[in-house]
Amino acid sequence: MASLHRLSGLLAHGSKHRSLGGGLRLLHSTCRYSAPASEGAINGHGLGSIKAADIQKKLATELKPIVPKEKLVFGHTFSDHMLAIPWTTKDGWGKPEIKPYGPLSLDPSCSVFHYAFECFEGLKAYLDSQGKIRLFRPEKNMERMNNSVERLYLPQFDGKEVIECIKELLRVDKRWVPEGKGYSLYIRPTVISTENTLGVHRANSALLYVITSPCGPYFPTGFKAVSLYCDESNVRAWPGGVGNKKLGANYAPSVKPQVAAEKKGYQQVLWTIGEDHELMEVGTMNLFVYWRNEDGELELVTPPLDGTILPGITRDSIIELTRSWGECKVSERKINMKQVSKASDEGRLLEVFGAGTACVVTPVSRIFFQGKDYHIPLDPANPDSQAGPLTRRIYNTLYDIQYGDVPSKWSVVVD
């Protein structure tokens, strides 16, 4: 991590190169819902392709007891079945299989263990008031996952077909989708290399699998604003790296700084980069700042997708929603802690929140930066409020869409 800190200092002196490189990387990594056939076997086309119509089912003979939804802990309970789709350079994608949830059998030499050939996604299934299962913008998850596997030179896939496979898994395990607002079935698609040889090289075999886990509200007793520790010693990602990909390798190195922040009395890490402490992300979430800028405009700002920021589906939804409301300026641009701290001192900082699949939005109450706590006012009209008016409105609007209470093209009905 110390080497990453030194790197961030060097990058501060190379903004021209960083800007050009970021533009080229964004051009190269344009999101793909379905992998283009022209790229040949590496993306799974040209040989066997994934076809939902070919799903094979081997269902569990004994079903697990359903855990009462009030006792659910995120990521601790799993449904009866999983989806698995193998791939090899020789045959391409095999037939999708829905089978009982259980351990994977992998050789100890598999490159996923040694060289982190792994990426994943996270989305949720919701049960609406009519008892129908709904997904929220699943095509965006497939786009992002195809970008992740491409960076690892793992096989790309037809996103539409994988969504249809996931829908069938949800139909099989429908009893695991909990009822009620705030409750959902978390869906974790994953792609790993199953190449069983040592040495850093392209994988000749891989596995796409999907598991599901019922979960409860992120805030079971209502909003609870979190505190942030601005880490000046570590960076989450850097220009030319893989911060814009959802790789497991991006997450493990964040644990030590997170534990250090907790020991200091803060709940999440605020990730920054460079001498100006440009804002990046908060914990594992995208970051938004709502303020009155130096020109006197109400503005909602989030860091741009310059190759270091994960292109979150919730992030994209918030940008589109707030722009459609037309009540403030919405910007994707660089913003740094010196600007935020100055806005706080001048009374212009209104709200700060993180955004992601798990929480939708997470309000921020204070930020520690260079020896000082900067307090976020949240809702001036209600000193006891744990969320500002804009944060709460975004949360409620997205929730209503996800559960089908408000018609939207973003909500996809499974059955």
Coordinates of C-alpha atoms in Angstrom, one line a residue:
M1 CA 0.0 0.0 0.0
A2 CA 2.9 2.4 0.7
S3 CA 4.0 1.9 -2.9
L4 CA 0.5 2.9 -4.0
H5 CA 0.8 6.1 -2.0
R6 CA 4.1 7.0 -3.7
L7 CA 2.4 6.2 -7.1
S8 CA -0.5 8.6 -6.3
G9 CA 2.1 11.4 -5.7
L10 CA 3.7 10.8 -9.1
L11 CA 0.3 10.8 -10.8
A12 CA -0.4 14.3 -9.4
H13 CA 2.4 15.5 -11.7
G14 CA 1.2 13.7 -14.8
S15 CA -2.4 15.0 -15.2
K16 CA -2.0 15.5 -19.0
H17 CA -1.0 12.0 -19.6
R18 CA -3.6 10.7 -17.1
S19 CA -6.4 12.6 -19.0
L20 CA -5.3 11.2 -22.4
G21 CA -4.9 7.7 -21.0
G22 CA -8.3 7.8 -19.2
G23 CA -10.0 8.8 -22.4
L24 CA -8.4 6.0 -24.4
R25 CA -9.3 3.5 -21.6
L26 CA -12.9 4.6 -21.6
L27 CA -13.1 4.2 -25.4
H28 CA -11.6 0.7 -25.1
S29 CA -13.9 -0.4 -22.3
T30 CA -17.2 0.7 -23.7
C31 CA -19.9 -1.3 -21.9
R32 CA -21.2 -4.4 -23.6
Y33 CA -24.5 -6.1 -22.8
S34 CA -23.6 -9.0 -25.1
A35 CA -20.1 -9.9 -26.3
P36 CA -19.5 -9.2 -30.0
A37 CA -19.0 -12.4 -32.1
S38 CA -16.2 -10.8 -34.0
E39 CA -13.8 -11.2 -31.1
G40 CA -13.8 -15.0 -31.6
A41 CA -13.5 -17.8 -29.1
I42 CA -12.2 -15.8 -26.2
N43 CA -15.7 -14.3 -25.7
G44 CA -17.5 -17.6 -26.0
H45 CA -18.8 -17.0 -29.6
G46 CA -17.6 -18.8 -32.6
L47 CA -17.7 -22.0 -30.6
G48 CA -20.4 -23.0 -28.1
S49 CA -22.5 -20.1 -26.9
I50 CA -24.7 -19.8 -23.9
K51 CA -28.3 -20.7 -24.6
A52 CA -30.9 -20.5 -21.9
A53 CA -33.1 -22.9 -23.9
D54 CA -30.4 -25.6 -23.3
I55 CA -30.7 -25.4 -19.5
Q56 CA -30.4 -28.7 -17.7
K57 CA -31.9 -29.2 -14.3
K58 CA -30.8 -31.5 -11.5
L59 CA -33.0 -30.3 -8.6
A60 CA -32.4 -30.9 -4.9
T61 CA -34.2 -33.9 -3.4
E62 CA -34.2 -32.2 0.1
L63 CA -34.9 -28.5 0.4
K64 CA -33.4 -26.3 3.1
P65 CA -35.7 -24.8 5.8
I66 CA -36.5 -21.1 5.1
V67 CA -34.8 -18.7 7.5
P68 CA -37.3 -16.2 9.0
K69 CA -36.7 -13.0 7.2
E70 CA -36.2 -11.1 10.5
K71 CA -33.2 -13.2 11.2
L72 CA -31.4 -12.8 7.9
V73 CA -27.8 -11.6 7.9
F74 CA -26.4 -10.5 4.6
G75 CA -24.5 -13.2 2.8
H76 CA -25.0 -15.9 5.4
T77 CA -27.9 -17.9 4.0
F78 CA -28.1 -19.4 0.5
S79 CA -30.9 -20.9 -1.5
D80 CA -31.4 -24.5 -2.6
H81 CA -29.9 -24.2 -6.1
M82 CA -27.2 -22.6 -8.1
L83 CA -26.5 -22.0 -11.8
A84 CA -23.2 -23.3 -13.4
I85 CA -22.0 -22.9 -17.0
P86 CA -18.5 -24.3 -17.9
W87 CA -16.3 -23.0 -20.7
T88 CA -13.2 -24.3 -22.4
T89 CA -11.1 -22.9 -25.4
K90 CA -11.8 -26.2 -27.2
D91 CA -15.6 -26.3 -26.9
G92 CA -16.6 -22.8 -25.8
W93 CA -19.6 -22.5 -23.4
G94 CA -21.2 -25.7 -22.3
K95 CA -24.9 -26.2 -21.4
P96 CA -26.2 -24.2 -18.4
E97 CA -27.1 -26.4 -15.4
I98 CA -29.3 -25.6 -12.4
K99 CA -28.2 -27.9 -9.6
P100 CA -28.2 -28.2 -5.8
Y101 CA -26.2 -25.5 -4.1
G102 CA -22.9 -27.0 -2.9
P103 CA -19.1 -26.8 -2.9
L104 CA -17.1 -26.5 -6.1
S105 CA -14.5 -29.2 -6.9
L106 CA -11.3 -27.4 -8.1
D107 CA -7.7 -28.4 -8.4
P108 CA -5.4 -26.7 -5.9
S109 CA -3.3 -25.4 -8.9
C110 CA -6.3 -23.5 -10.4
S111 CA -5.1 -20.0 -11.4
V112 CA -8.1 -18.4 -9.6
F113 CA -6.4 -19.3 -6.4
H114 CA -2.9 -18.1 -7.4
Y115 CA -3.4 -15.2 -9.7
A116 CA -6.9 -13.8 -8.9
F117 CA -8.6 -14.7 -12.2
E118 CA -12.0 -13.8 -10.8
C119 CA -14.7 -11.2 -11.2
F120 CA -18.3 -11.0 -9.9
E121 CA -21.5 -9.0 -10.0
G122 CA -24.2 -8.1 -7.5
L123 CA -27.9 -7.6 -8.2
K124 CA -31.2 -8.3 -6.4
A125 CA -34.5 -9.9 -7.1
Y126 CA -37.6 -8.2 -5.4
L127 CA -41.1 -9.5 -4.8
D128 CA -43.7 -7.0 -5.7
S129 CA -47.2 -6.5 -4.2
Q130 CA -48.6 -8.9 -6.8
G131 CA -46.2 -11.7 -5.9
K132 CA -44.1 -11.3 -9.1
I133 CA -40.3 -11.4 -9.0
R134 CA -38.6 -8.3 -10.4
L135 CA -35.0 -7.5 -11.4
F136 CA -33.5 -4.0 -11.5
R137 CA -31.6 -3.1 -14.7
P138 CA -29.9 -6.6 -15.0
E139 CA -28.6 -5.8 -18.4
K140 CA -26.3 -3.2 -16.8
N141 CA -24.7 -5.9 -14.6
M142 CA -24.1 -8.1 -17.7
E143 CA -22.5 -5.1 -19.5
R144 CA -20.1 -4.5 -16.5
M145 CA -19.3 -8.2 -16.1
N146 CA -18.4 -8.6 -19.8
N147 CA -16.0 -5.6 -19.3
S148 CA -14.5 -7.3 -16.2
V149 CA -14.0 -10.7 -17.9
E150 CA -12.5 -9.0 -20.9
R151 CA -9.8 -7.3 -18.7
L152 CA -8.9 -10.7 -17.3
Y153 CA -9.0 -12.3 -20.7
L154 CA -11.6 -14.7 -19.5
P155 CA -14.5 -15.7 -21.8
Q156 CA -17.2 -13.1 -22.6
F157 CA -20.8 -14.2 -22.9
D158 CA -24.2 -13.3 -24.3
G159 CA -25.7 -11.1 -21.5
K160 CA -29.3 -11.6 -22.6
E161 CA -29.0 -15.4 -22.4
V162 CA -27.4 -15.3 -19.0
I163 CA -30.2 -13.1 -17.7
E164 CA -32.7 -15.7 -19.0
C165 CA -30.7 -18.4 -17.2
I166 CA -30.9 -16.3 -14.0
K167 CA -34.6 -15.9 -14.4
E168 CA -35.0 -19.6 -14.5
L169 CA -32.9 -20.0 -11.4
L170 CA -35.2 -17.5 -9.7
R171 CA -38.3 -19.4 -10.8
V172 CA -36.9 -22.6 -9.3
D173 CA -36.0 -20.9 -6.0
K174 CA -38.9 -18.5 -5.9
R175 CA -39.7 -19.5 -2.3
W176 CA -36.4 -17.9 -1.3
V177 CA -37.4 -14.4 -2.4
P178 CA -38.6 -12.8 0.9
E179 CA -41.7 -10.7 1.0
G180 CA -41.8 -7.1 2.1
K181 CA -40.1 -3.7 1.4
G182 CA -36.4 -3.9 2.1
Y183 CA -36.2 -7.6 1.7
S184 CA -34.8 -9.2 -1.4
L185 CA -32.8 -12.1 -2.9
Y186 CA -29.2 -11.1 -3.5
I187 CA -27.8 -12.6 -6.8
R188 CA -24.1 -13.1 -7.1
P189 CA -22.9 -14.1 -10.7
T190 CA -19.2 -15.0 -10.7
V191 CA -16.7 -16.0 -13.4
I192 CA -13.5 -17.8 -12.4
S193 CA -10.6 -19.5 -14.2
T194 CA -10.5 -23.2 -13.6
E195 CA -7.2 -23.6 -15.4
N196 CA -5.3 -26.2 -13.4
T197 CA -1.7 -25.2 -14.1
L198 CA 0.7 -22.8 -12.5
G199 CA 2.0 -19.8 -14.5
V200 CA 0.5 -16.5 -15.5
H201 CA -1.1 -16.9 -18.9
R202 CA -4.6 -16.9 -20.4
A203 CA -7.0 -19.4 -19.0
N204 CA -8.1 -22.4 -21.1
S205 CA -11.0 -23.2 -18.9
A206 CA -13.5 -21.2 -16.8
L207 CA -16.7 -21.4 -14.9
L208 CA -19.6 -18.9 -14.7
Y209 CA -21.8 -19.6 -11.7
V210 CA -24.6 -17.9 -9.9
I211 CA -25.6 -18.2 -6.3
T212 CA -28.4 -16.4 -4.4
S213 CA -28.8 -15.3 -0.9
P214 CA -31.9 -13.8 0.8
C215 CA -31.3 -10.6 2.7
G216 CA -33.1 -8.0 4.8
P217 CA -33.0 -4.2 4.9
Y218 CA -29.6 -2.5 4.9
F219 CA -31.1 -0.1 7.5
P220 CA -33.5 -2.4 9.5
T221 CA -34.4 0.5 11.9
G222 CA -34.3 3.3 9.4
F223 CA -31.5 5.4 8.0
K224 CA -28.3 5.6 10.1
A225 CA -25.7 8.0 8.7
V226 CA -22.1 6.8 8.7
S227 CA -18.8 8.5 9.5
L228 CA -15.9 8.5 7.0
Y229 CA -12.1 8.5 7.6
C230 CA -10.2 10.1 4.7
D231 CA -7.3 7.7 4.2
E232 CA -4.2 9.7 3.0
S233 CA -1.9 6.7 3.0
N234 CA -3.6 4.2 0.7
V235 CA -5.4 4.4 -2.6
R236 CA -8.2 2.1 -3.9
A237 CA -7.3 2.4 -7.6
W238 CA -5.1 4.4 -9.9
P239 CA -5.1 5.5 -13.6
G240 CA -4.3 2.6 -15.9
G241 CA -5.4 0.1 -13.3
V242 CA -8.6 -1.9 -12.8
G243 CA -10.7 0.3 -10.5
N244 CA -13.5 0.3 -13.0
K245 CA -13.8 -3.4 -13.1
K246 CA -15.5 -5.6 -10.5
L247 CA -12.6 -7.9 -9.6
G248 CA -12.2 -9.7 -6.4
A249 CA -8.6 -8.5 -6.3
N250 CA -9.9 -4.9 -5.8
Y251 CA -11.6 -5.7 -2.6
A252 CA -9.3 -7.8 -0.4
P253 CA -6.6 -5.0 -0.2
S254 CA -9.3 -2.6 1.2
V255 CA -9.9 -4.6 4.4
K256 CA -6.8 -3.5 6.3
P257 CA -7.5 0.3 5.8
Q258 CA -11.1 -0.4 6.7
V259 CA -10.2 -2.0 9.9
A260 CA -7.7 0.8 10.7
A261 CA -10.5 3.4 10.1
E262 CA -12.8 1.4 12.4
K263 CA -10.2 1.4 15.2
K264 CA -10.1 5.2 14.9
G265 CA -13.9 5.3 15.4
Y266 CA -15.0 5.7 11.8
Q267 CA -17.3 3.3 9.9
Q268 CA -16.0 3.7 6.3
V269 CA -12.9 4.7 4.4
L270 CA -13.1 7.7 2.1
W271 CA -10.8 6.9 -0.8
T272 CA -8.9 9.7 -2.5
I273 CA -5.9 10.0 -4.8
G274 CA -3.2 12.6 -5.5
E275 CA -1.8 15.6 -3.7
D276 CA -5.2 17.4 -3.9
H277 CA -7.0 14.3 -2.4
E278 CA -9.4 13.9 -5.3
L279 CA -12.5 12.0 -4.2
M280 CA -12.9 8.5 -5.5
E281 CA -15.3 6.2 -3.6
V282 CA -16.5 5.6 -0.1
G283 CA -16.0 2.0 1.2
T284 CA -17.2 -0.1 -1.7
M285 CA -19.7 2.5 -2.8
N286 CA -19.8 5.3 -5.3
L287 CA -19.8 8.8 -3.8
F288 CA -22.0 11.8 -4.2
V289 CA -21.7 15.3 -2.8
Y290 CA -24.6 17.7 -2.8
W291 CA -23.7 21.3 -2.2
R292 CA -24.0 24.9 -3.2
N293 CA -20.9 25.4 -5.4
E294 CA -18.7 28.5 -5.5
D295 CA -20.9 29.9 -8.3
G296 CA -23.9 29.7 -6.0
E297 CA -25.5 26.8 -7.9
L298 CA -27.1 23.8 -6.2
E299 CA -25.1 20.9 -7.6
L300 CA -24.9 17.2 -7.1
V301 CA -21.4 16.0 -7.9
T302 CA -20.0 12.5 -8.4
P303 CA -16.4 11.6 -9.6
P304 CA -16.2 10.9 -13.3
L305 CA -15.7 7.5 -14.9
D306 CA -12.1 8.0 -15.7
G307 CA -11.0 4.4 -15.4
T308 CA -10.5 4.5 -11.6
I309 CA -14.2 4.5 -10.6
L310 CA -16.5 1.5 -10.7
P311 CA -19.5 2.3 -13.0
G312 CA -22.2 1.5 -10.5
I313 CA -25.7 0.7 -11.7
T314 CA -27.2 2.7 -8.7
R315 CA -24.8 5.5 -9.5
D316 CA -26.0 5.7 -13.1
S317 CA -29.6 5.5 -12.0
I318 CA -29.2 8.4 -9.5
I319 CA -27.6 10.6 -12.2
E320 CA -30.4 9.9 -14.7
L321 CA -33.1 10.4 -12.0
T322 CA -31.8 13.7 -10.7
R323 CA -31.2 15.1 -14.1
S324 CA -34.8 14.2 -15.0
W325 CA -36.0 16.2 -12.0
G326 CA -34.2 19.3 -13.2
E327 CA -33.9 20.8 -9.7
C328 CA -30.2 21.1 -9.5
K329 CA -27.1 20.9 -11.6
V330 CA -25.8 17.2 -11.9
S331 CA -22.2 16.9 -12.6
E332 CA -19.7 14.0 -13.2
R333 CA -16.4 15.8 -12.5
K334 CA -13.4 15.8 -10.3
I335 CA -13.8 17.1 -6.8
N336 CA -11.3 17.1 -4.0
M337 CA -11.3 17.2 -0.2
K338 CA -9.9 20.7 -0.1
Q339 CA -13.0 21.9 -1.9
V340 CA -15.3 19.9 0.3
S341 CA -13.7 21.1 3.5
K342 CA -13.9 24.7 2.3
A343 CA -17.6 24.2 1.4
S344 CA -18.2 22.8 4.9
D345 CA -16.5 25.8 6.6
E346 CA -18.5 28.2 4.5
G347 CA -21.8 26.4 5.1
R348 CA -22.3 25.3 1.5
L349 CA -22.0 21.5 2.1
L350 CA -25.5 20.1 2.2
E351 CA -25.4 16.3 1.9
V352 CA -22.9 13.5 1.2
F353 CA -23.9 9.9 0.5
G354 CA -22.6 6.6 -0.9
A355 CA -24.6 4.6 -3.4
G356 CA -24.6 0.9 -4.3
T357 CA -26.7 -2.2 -4.7
A358 CA -26.7 -3.3 -1.1
C359 CA -27.8 -0.1 0.5
V360 CA -29.2 2.0 -2.4
V361 CA -27.9 5.1 -0.7
T362 CA -26.0 5.6 2.6
P363 CA -26.0 9.0 4.2
V364 CA -22.8 10.5 5.6
S365 CA -22.8 12.5 8.8
R366 CA -19.1 13.5 9.1
I367 CA -15.7 13.2 7.4
F368 CA -12.3 13.2 9.1
F369 CA -9.7 15.0 7.0
Q370 CA -6.2 16.2 8.1
G371 CA -7.0 16.3 11.8
K372 CA -10.5 17.7 11.7
D373 CA -14.0 16.3 11.6
Y374 CA -16.2 18.0 9.0
H375 CA -19.9 17.6 9.9
I376 CA -22.6 17.2 7.3
P377 CA -25.8 19.0 8.2
L378 CA -28.1 16.2 6.7
D379 CA -31.6 17.8 7.2
P380 CA -31.4 21.3 8.8
A381 CA -35.2 21.2 9.3
N382 CA -34.9 18.1 11.5
P383 CA -31.8 17.9 13.7
D384 CA -32.6 14.3 14.5
S385 CA -32.8 13.2 10.9
Q386 CA -30.3 10.6 9.7
A387 CA -30.6 11.5 6.0
G388 CA -30.9 14.7 4.0
P389 CA -34.0 15.5 1.9
L390 CA -32.3 14.7 -1.4
T391 CA -30.8 11.4 -0.1
R392 CA -34.1 10.3 1.2
R393 CA -36.0 11.2 -2.0
I394 CA -33.5 9.2 -4.1
Y395 CA -33.8 6.3 -1.8
N396 CA -37.6 6.2 -1.8
T397 CA -37.9 6.7 -5.6
L398 CA -35.5 3.9 -6.4
Y399 CA -37.2 1.6 -3.8
D400 CA -40.6 2.2 -5.4
I401 CA -39.2 1.3 -8.8
Q402 CA -37.4 -1.8 -7.6
Y403 CA -40.5 -3.2 -6.0
G404 CA -42.8 -2.3 -8.9
D405 CA -44.8 0.4 -7.1
V406 CA -43.8 2.9 -9.8
P407 CA -43.8 1.8 -13.5
S408 CA -40.3 2.0 -15.0
K409 CA -38.3 0.5 -17.9
W410 CA -35.7 -0.3 -15.3
S411 CA -37.9 -2.9 -13.5
V412 CA -37.8 -6.3 -15.3
V413 CA -40.6 -8.8 -14.4
V414 CA -39.4 -12.4 -14.2
D415 CA -42.8 -14.1 -14.3

